[in-house]
Every structure is written in structure tokens, then in C-alpha cells.
PDB file of C-alpha atoms in Angstrom:
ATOM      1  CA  UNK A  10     174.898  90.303 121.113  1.00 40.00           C
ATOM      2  CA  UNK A  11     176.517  89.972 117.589  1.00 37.00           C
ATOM      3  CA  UNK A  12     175.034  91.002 114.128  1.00 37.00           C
ATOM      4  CA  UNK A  13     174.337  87.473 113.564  1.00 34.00           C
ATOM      5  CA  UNK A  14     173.097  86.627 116.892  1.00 34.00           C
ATOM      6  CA  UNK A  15     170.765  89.109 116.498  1.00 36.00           C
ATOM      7  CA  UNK A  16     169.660  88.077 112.797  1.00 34.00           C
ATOM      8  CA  UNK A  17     169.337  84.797 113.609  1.00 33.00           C
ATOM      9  CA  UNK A  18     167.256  85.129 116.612  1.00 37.00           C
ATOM     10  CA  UNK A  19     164.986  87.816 114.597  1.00 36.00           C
ATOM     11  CA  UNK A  20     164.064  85.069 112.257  1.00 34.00           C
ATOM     12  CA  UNK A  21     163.679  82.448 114.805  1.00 35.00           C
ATOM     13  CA  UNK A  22     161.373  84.440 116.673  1.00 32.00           C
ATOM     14  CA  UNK A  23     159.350  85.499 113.413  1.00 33.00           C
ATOM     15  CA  UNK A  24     159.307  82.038 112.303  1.00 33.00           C
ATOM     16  CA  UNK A  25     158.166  80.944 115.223  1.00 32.00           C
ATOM     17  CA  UNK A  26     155.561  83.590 115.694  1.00 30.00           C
ATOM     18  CA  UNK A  27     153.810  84.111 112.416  1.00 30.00           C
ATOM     19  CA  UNK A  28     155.352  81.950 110.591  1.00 33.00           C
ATOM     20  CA  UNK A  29     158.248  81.741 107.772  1.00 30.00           C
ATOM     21  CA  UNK A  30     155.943  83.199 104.794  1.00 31.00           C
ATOM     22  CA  UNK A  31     155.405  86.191 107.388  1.00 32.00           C
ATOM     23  CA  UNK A  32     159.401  86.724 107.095  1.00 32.00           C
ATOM     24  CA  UNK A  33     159.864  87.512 103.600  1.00 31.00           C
ATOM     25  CA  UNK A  34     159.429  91.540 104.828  1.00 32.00           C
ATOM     26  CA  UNK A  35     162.442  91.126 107.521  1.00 32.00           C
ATOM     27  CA  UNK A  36     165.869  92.978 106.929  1.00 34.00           C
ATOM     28  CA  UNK A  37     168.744  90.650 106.475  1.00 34.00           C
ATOM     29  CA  UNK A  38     170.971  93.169 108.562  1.00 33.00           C
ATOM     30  CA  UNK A  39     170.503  95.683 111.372  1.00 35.00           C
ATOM     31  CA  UNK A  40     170.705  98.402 108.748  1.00 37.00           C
ATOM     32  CA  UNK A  41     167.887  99.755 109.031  1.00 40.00           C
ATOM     33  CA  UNK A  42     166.219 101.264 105.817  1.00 42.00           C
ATOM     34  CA  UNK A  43     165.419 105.021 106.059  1.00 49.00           C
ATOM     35  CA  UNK A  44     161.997 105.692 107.332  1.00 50.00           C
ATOM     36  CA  UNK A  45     160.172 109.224 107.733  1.00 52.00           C
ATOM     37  CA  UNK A  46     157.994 108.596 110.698  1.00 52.00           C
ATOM     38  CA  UNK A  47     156.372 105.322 110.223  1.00 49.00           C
ATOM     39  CA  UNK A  48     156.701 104.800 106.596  1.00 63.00           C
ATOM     40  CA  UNK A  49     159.732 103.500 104.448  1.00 78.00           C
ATOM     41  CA  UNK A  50     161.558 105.709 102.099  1.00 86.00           C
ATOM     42  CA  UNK A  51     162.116 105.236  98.481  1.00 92.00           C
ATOM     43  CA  UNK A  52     165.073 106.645  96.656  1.00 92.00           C
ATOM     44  CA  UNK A  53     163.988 109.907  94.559  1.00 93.00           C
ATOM     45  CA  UNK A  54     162.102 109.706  91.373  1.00 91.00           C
ATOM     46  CA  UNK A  55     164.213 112.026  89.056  1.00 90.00           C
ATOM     47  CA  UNK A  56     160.596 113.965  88.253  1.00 90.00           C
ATOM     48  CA  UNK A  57     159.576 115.088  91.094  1.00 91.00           C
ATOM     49  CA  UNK A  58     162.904 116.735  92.101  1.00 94.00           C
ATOM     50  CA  UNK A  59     163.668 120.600  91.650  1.00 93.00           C
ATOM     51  CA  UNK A  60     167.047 121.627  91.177  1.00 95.00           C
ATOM     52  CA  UNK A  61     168.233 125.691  92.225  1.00 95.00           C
ATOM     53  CA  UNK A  62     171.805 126.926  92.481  1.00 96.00           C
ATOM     54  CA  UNK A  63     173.647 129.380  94.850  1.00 95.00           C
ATOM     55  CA  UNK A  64     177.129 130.939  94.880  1.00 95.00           C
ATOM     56  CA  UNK A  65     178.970 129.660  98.115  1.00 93.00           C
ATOM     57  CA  UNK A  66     181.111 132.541  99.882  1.00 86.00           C
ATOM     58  CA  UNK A  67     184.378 132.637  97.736  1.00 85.00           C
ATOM     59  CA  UNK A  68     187.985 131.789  99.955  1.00 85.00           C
ATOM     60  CA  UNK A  69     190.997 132.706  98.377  1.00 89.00           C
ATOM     61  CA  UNK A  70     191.048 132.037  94.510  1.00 93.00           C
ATOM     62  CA  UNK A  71     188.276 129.332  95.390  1.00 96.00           C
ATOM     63  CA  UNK A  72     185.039 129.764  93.671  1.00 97.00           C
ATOM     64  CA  UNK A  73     181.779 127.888  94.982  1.00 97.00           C
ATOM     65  CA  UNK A  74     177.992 127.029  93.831  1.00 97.00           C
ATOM     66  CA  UNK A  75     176.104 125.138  96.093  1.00 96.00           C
ATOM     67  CA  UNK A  76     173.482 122.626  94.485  1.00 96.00           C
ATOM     68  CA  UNK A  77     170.387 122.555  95.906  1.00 95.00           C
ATOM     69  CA  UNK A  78     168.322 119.858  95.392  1.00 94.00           C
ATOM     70  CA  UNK A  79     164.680 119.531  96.704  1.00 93.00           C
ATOM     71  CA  UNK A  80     160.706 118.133  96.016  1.00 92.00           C
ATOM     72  CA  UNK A  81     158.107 119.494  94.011  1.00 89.00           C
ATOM     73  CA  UNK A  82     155.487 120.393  96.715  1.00 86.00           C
ATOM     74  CA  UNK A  83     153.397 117.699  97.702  1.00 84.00           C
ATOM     75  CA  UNK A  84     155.456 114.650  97.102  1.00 86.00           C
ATOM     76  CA  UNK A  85     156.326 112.237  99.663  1.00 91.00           C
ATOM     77  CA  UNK A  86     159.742 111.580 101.550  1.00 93.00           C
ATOM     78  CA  UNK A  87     162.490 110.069  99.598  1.00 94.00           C
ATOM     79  CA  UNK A  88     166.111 109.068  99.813  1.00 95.00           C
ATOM     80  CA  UNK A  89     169.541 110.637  97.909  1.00 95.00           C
ATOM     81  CA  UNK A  90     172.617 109.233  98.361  1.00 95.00           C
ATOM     82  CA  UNK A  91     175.974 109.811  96.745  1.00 96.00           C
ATOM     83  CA  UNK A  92     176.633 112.609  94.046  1.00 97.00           C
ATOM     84  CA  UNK A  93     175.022 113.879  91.343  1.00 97.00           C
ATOM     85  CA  UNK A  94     176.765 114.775  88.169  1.00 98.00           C
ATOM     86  CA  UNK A  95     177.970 118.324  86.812  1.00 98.00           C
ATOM     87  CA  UNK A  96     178.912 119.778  83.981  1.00 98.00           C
ATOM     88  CA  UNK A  97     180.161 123.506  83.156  1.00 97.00           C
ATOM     89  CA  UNK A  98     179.109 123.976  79.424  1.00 94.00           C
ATOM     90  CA  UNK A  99     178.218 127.580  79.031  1.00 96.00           C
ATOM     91  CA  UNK A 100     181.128 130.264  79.249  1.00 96.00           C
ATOM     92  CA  UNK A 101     183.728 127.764  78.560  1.00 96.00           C
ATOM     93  CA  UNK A 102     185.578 125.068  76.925  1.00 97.00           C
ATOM     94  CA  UNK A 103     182.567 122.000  78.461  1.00 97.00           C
ATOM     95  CA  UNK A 104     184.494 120.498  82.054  1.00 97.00           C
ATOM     96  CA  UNK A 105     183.134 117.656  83.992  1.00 98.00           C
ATOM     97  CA  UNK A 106     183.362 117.621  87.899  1.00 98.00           C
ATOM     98  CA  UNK A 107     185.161 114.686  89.690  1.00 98.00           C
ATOM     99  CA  UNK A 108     184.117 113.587  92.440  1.00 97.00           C
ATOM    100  CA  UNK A 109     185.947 114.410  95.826  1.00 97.00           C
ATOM    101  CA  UNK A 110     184.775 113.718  98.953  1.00 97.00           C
ATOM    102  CA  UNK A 111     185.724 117.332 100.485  1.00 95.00           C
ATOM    103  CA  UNK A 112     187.156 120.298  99.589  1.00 94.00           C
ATOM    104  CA  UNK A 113     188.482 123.833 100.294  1.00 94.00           C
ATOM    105  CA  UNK A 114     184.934 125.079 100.930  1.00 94.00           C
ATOM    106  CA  UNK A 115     182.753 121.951 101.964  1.00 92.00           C
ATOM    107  CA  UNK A 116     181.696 118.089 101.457  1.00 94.00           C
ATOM    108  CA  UNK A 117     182.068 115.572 104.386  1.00 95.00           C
ATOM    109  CA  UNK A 118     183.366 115.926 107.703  1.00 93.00           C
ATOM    110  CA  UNK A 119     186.531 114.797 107.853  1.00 93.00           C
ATOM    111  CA  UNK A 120     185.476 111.635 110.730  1.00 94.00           C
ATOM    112  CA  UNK A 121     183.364 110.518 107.738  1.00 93.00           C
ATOM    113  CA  UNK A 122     184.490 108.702 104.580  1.00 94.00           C
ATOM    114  CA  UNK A 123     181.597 107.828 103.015  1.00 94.00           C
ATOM    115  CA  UNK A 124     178.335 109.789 101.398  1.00 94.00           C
ATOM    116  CA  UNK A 125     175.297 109.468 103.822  1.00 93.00           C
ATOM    117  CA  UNK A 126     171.933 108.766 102.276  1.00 94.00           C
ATOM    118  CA  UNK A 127     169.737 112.160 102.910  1.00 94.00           C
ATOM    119  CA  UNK A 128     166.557 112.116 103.263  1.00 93.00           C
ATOM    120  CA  UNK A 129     164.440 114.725 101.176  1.00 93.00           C
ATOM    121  CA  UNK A 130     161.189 116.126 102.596  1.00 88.00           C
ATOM    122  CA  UNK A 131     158.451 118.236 100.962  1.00 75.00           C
ATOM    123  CA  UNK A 132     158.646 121.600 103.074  1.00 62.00           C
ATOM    124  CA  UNK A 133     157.519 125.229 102.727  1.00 53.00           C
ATOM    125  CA  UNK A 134     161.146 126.348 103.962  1.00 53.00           C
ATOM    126  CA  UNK A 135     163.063 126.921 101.443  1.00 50.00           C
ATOM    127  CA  UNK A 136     166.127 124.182 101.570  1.00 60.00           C
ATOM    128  CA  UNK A 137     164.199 123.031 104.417  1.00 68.00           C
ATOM    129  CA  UNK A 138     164.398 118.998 104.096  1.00 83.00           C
ATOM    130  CA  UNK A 139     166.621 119.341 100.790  1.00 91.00           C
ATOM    131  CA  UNK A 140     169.893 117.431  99.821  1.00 94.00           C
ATOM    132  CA  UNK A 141     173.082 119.174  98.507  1.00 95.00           C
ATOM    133  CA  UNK A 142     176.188 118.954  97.158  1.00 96.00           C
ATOM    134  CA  UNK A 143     178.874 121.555  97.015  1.00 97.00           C
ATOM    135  CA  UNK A 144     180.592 122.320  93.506  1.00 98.00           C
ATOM    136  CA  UNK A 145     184.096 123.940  93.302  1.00 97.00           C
ATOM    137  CA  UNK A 146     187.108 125.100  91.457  1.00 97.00           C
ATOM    138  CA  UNK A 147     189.738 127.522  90.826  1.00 96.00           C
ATOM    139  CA  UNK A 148     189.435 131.039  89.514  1.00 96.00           C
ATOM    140  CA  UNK A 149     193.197 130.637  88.026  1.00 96.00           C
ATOM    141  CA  UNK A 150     194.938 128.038  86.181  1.00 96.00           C
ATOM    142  CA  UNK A 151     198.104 126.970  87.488  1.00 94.00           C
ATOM    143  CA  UNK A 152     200.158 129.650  86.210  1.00 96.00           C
ATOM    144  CA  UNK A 153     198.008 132.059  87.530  1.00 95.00           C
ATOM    145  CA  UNK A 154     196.072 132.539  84.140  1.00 96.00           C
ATOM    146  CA  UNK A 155     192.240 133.846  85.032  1.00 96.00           C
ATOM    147  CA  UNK A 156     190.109 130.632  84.272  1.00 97.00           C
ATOM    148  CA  UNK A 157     186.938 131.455  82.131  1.00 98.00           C
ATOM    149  CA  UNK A 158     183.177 132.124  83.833  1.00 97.00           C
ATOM    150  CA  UNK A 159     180.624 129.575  83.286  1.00 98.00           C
ATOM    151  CA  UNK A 160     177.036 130.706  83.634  1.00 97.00           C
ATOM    152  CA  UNK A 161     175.075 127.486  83.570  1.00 97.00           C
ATOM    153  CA  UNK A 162     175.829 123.847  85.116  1.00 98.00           C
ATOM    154  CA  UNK A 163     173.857 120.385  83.661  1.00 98.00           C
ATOM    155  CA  UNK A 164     173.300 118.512  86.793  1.00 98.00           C
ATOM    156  CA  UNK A 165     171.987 115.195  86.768  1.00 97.00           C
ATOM    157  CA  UNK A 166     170.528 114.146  90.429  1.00 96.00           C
ATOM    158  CA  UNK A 167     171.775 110.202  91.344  1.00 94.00           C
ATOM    159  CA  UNK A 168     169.757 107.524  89.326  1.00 90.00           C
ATOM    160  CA  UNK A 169     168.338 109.941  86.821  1.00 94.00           C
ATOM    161  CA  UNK A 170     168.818 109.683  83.237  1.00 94.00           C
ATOM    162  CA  UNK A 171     169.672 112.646  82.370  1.00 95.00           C
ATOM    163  CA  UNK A 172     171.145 116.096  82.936  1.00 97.00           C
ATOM    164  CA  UNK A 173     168.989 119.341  84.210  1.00 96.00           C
ATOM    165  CA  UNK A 174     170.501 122.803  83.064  1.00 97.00           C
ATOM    166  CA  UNK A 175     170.792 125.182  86.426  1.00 97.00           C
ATOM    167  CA  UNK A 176     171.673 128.847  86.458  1.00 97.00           C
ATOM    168  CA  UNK A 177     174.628 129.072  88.219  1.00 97.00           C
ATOM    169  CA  UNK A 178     178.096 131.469  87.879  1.00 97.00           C
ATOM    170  CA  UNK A 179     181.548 129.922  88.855  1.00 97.00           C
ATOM    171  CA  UNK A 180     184.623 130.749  87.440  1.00 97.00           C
ATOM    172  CA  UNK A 181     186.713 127.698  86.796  1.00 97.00           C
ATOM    173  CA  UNK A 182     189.134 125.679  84.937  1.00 97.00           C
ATOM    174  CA  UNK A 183     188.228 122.464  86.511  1.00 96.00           C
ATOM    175  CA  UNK A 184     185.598 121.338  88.801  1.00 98.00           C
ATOM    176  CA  UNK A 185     184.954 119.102  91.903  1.00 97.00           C
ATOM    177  CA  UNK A 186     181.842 118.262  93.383  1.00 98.00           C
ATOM    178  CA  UNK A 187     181.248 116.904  97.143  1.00 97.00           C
ATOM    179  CA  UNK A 188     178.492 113.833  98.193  1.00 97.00           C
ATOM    180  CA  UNK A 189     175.236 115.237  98.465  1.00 96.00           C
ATOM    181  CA  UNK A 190     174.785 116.201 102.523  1.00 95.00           C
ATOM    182  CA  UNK A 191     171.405 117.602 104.294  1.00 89.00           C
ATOM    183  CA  UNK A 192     171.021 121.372 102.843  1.00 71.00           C
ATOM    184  CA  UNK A 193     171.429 122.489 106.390  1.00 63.00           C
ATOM    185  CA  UNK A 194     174.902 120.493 106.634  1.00 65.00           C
ATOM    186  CA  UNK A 195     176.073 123.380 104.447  1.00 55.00           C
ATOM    187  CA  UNK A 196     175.092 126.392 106.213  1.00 49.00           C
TER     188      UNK A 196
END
């Protein structure tokens, strides 16, 4: 049975059953919204997040935080998707990260070619039910000049309005970050 076929026959049987005021609730597609047991998921409000930083195993000249990003304890469920924004302003001359999908040391699979939405859960394990995104660069320049060592990053989680400084040391002369995955993608 087709998308539509199965739309349509959703709303026929819901009209039919409790009526079309009883519809207004119904998805328009089989895309399902995210859901923690029974309950829906909202998308993260930027205040109950907590942001933490952690060097990823160097490769090569590659240099690596990973960005962690979890729930202050006690907070329901909620939804990430996409990237969050990063900055390198302490150490330095102030670079931005551009977005990449992957990288020398992590970001999607390569069968995937979009960002999933993660789902963030309150948990006593650390990373445990946390989102993150991997953050990269070079430790030389292109002509094999040492790039400088940046010891903070302003991060600013999807749909918040503004940037949270993180301690974090990567040595750099430009930066890439990778969609945010399930913490335990990374490991």
C-alpha cells in the first residue's frame, strides 16, 4: 500500500470513527514524530541543555574535540537534529566551523546523507542518552606552518540564541564540525 493509500485511508477511517474534529491530531505522513515510550518529543529548550567537551584521539596531523551535548538532570526527553555552531576564539585569530557532513575522524556513516534527529534523555551515565557532534581541523597550515592552539570553543546547540563558551583544546587553522549523532555513535 502507497504513502497515500495509507493517508487517505487513515483519515477515512478516523473520520468515520470519531469523527473529522477528532482528526486534527493525525500525522499528514507516515513519518512518525519521535516518541520516548509513549509520549511525543519536543525539540530541546536551549536551557535545560549542558554542554562538556573532550579531545577525540588525534590521526595524523588531525586534531579532534568531541561536543557533548546533554540534559540538566531531571528534564524530560527531547529532540536535536542537525549541527550546532562553533567557534574557536581563544588562542587564535576567531575561526568559524563549516559544516561537513564527515570527516577524517567522524560524522555520518557514509550510507547516510543526511543528519538524524537524536533523541536526548536525562540519564545518570555520563553521555548516556546525549547528542554529539564531532569538531575538527588541522594542526598545520598548508605549508606545513604549526596552526595556533585554541583553548575554548562558543558552541551554540540548534535553535538556541546564542553561543555557550566550552573548555576545549584543538589546535587548528580552520575548523569543521559533523551533524550531531547519538553520543554512543562516537565511541
Amino acid at each position: 500500500m502507497s504513502k497515500r493509500t495509507r493517508r487517505y485511508a487513515r483519515i477515512a477511517l478516523c473520520a468515520a470513527v470519531i469523527g473529522a474534529a477528532g482528526c486534527a491530531n493525525t500525522p499528514a505522513s507516515d513519518e512518525a514524530s519521535p516518541s520516548v515510550g509513549s509520549k511525543q518529543v519536543s525539540p530541546c529548550a536551549p536551557g535545560r541543555l549542558v554542554l562538556s567537551a573532550t579531545e577525540v584521539s588525534p590521526g595524523a596531523t588531525h586534531r579532534g574535540v568531541q561536543i557533548t551535548i546533554g540534559l540538566i538532570n531531571g528534564t524530560p526527553a527531547c529532540e536535536l537534529s542537525g549541527y550546532p555552531e562553533v567557534e574557536a576564539d581563544e588562542g587564535g585569530p576567531a575561526i568559524r566551523a563549516d559544516h561537513t557532513l564527515r570527516g577524517y575522524l567522524g560524522g555520518l556513516p557514509p550510507d547516510r546523507d543526511a543528519p538524524p534527529p537524536v533523541t536526548v534523555t536525562d540519564s545518570n551515565v555520563p553521555a548516556a542518552g546525549a547528542a554529539a557532534a564531532i569538531v575538527e581541523g588541522m594542526a598545520v597550515d598548508d605549508a606545513g606552518n604549526p596552526c595556533p592552539t585554541y583553548t575554548r570553543l562558543l558552541v551554540t546547540p540548534p535553535n538556541a540564541p546564542a553561543p555557550r563558551p566550552v573548555a576545549a583544546t584543538i589546535t587548528a587553522c580552520t575548523l569543521e564540525v559533523h551533524p550531531l549523532l547519538g553520543a554512543d555513535m562516537h565511541s
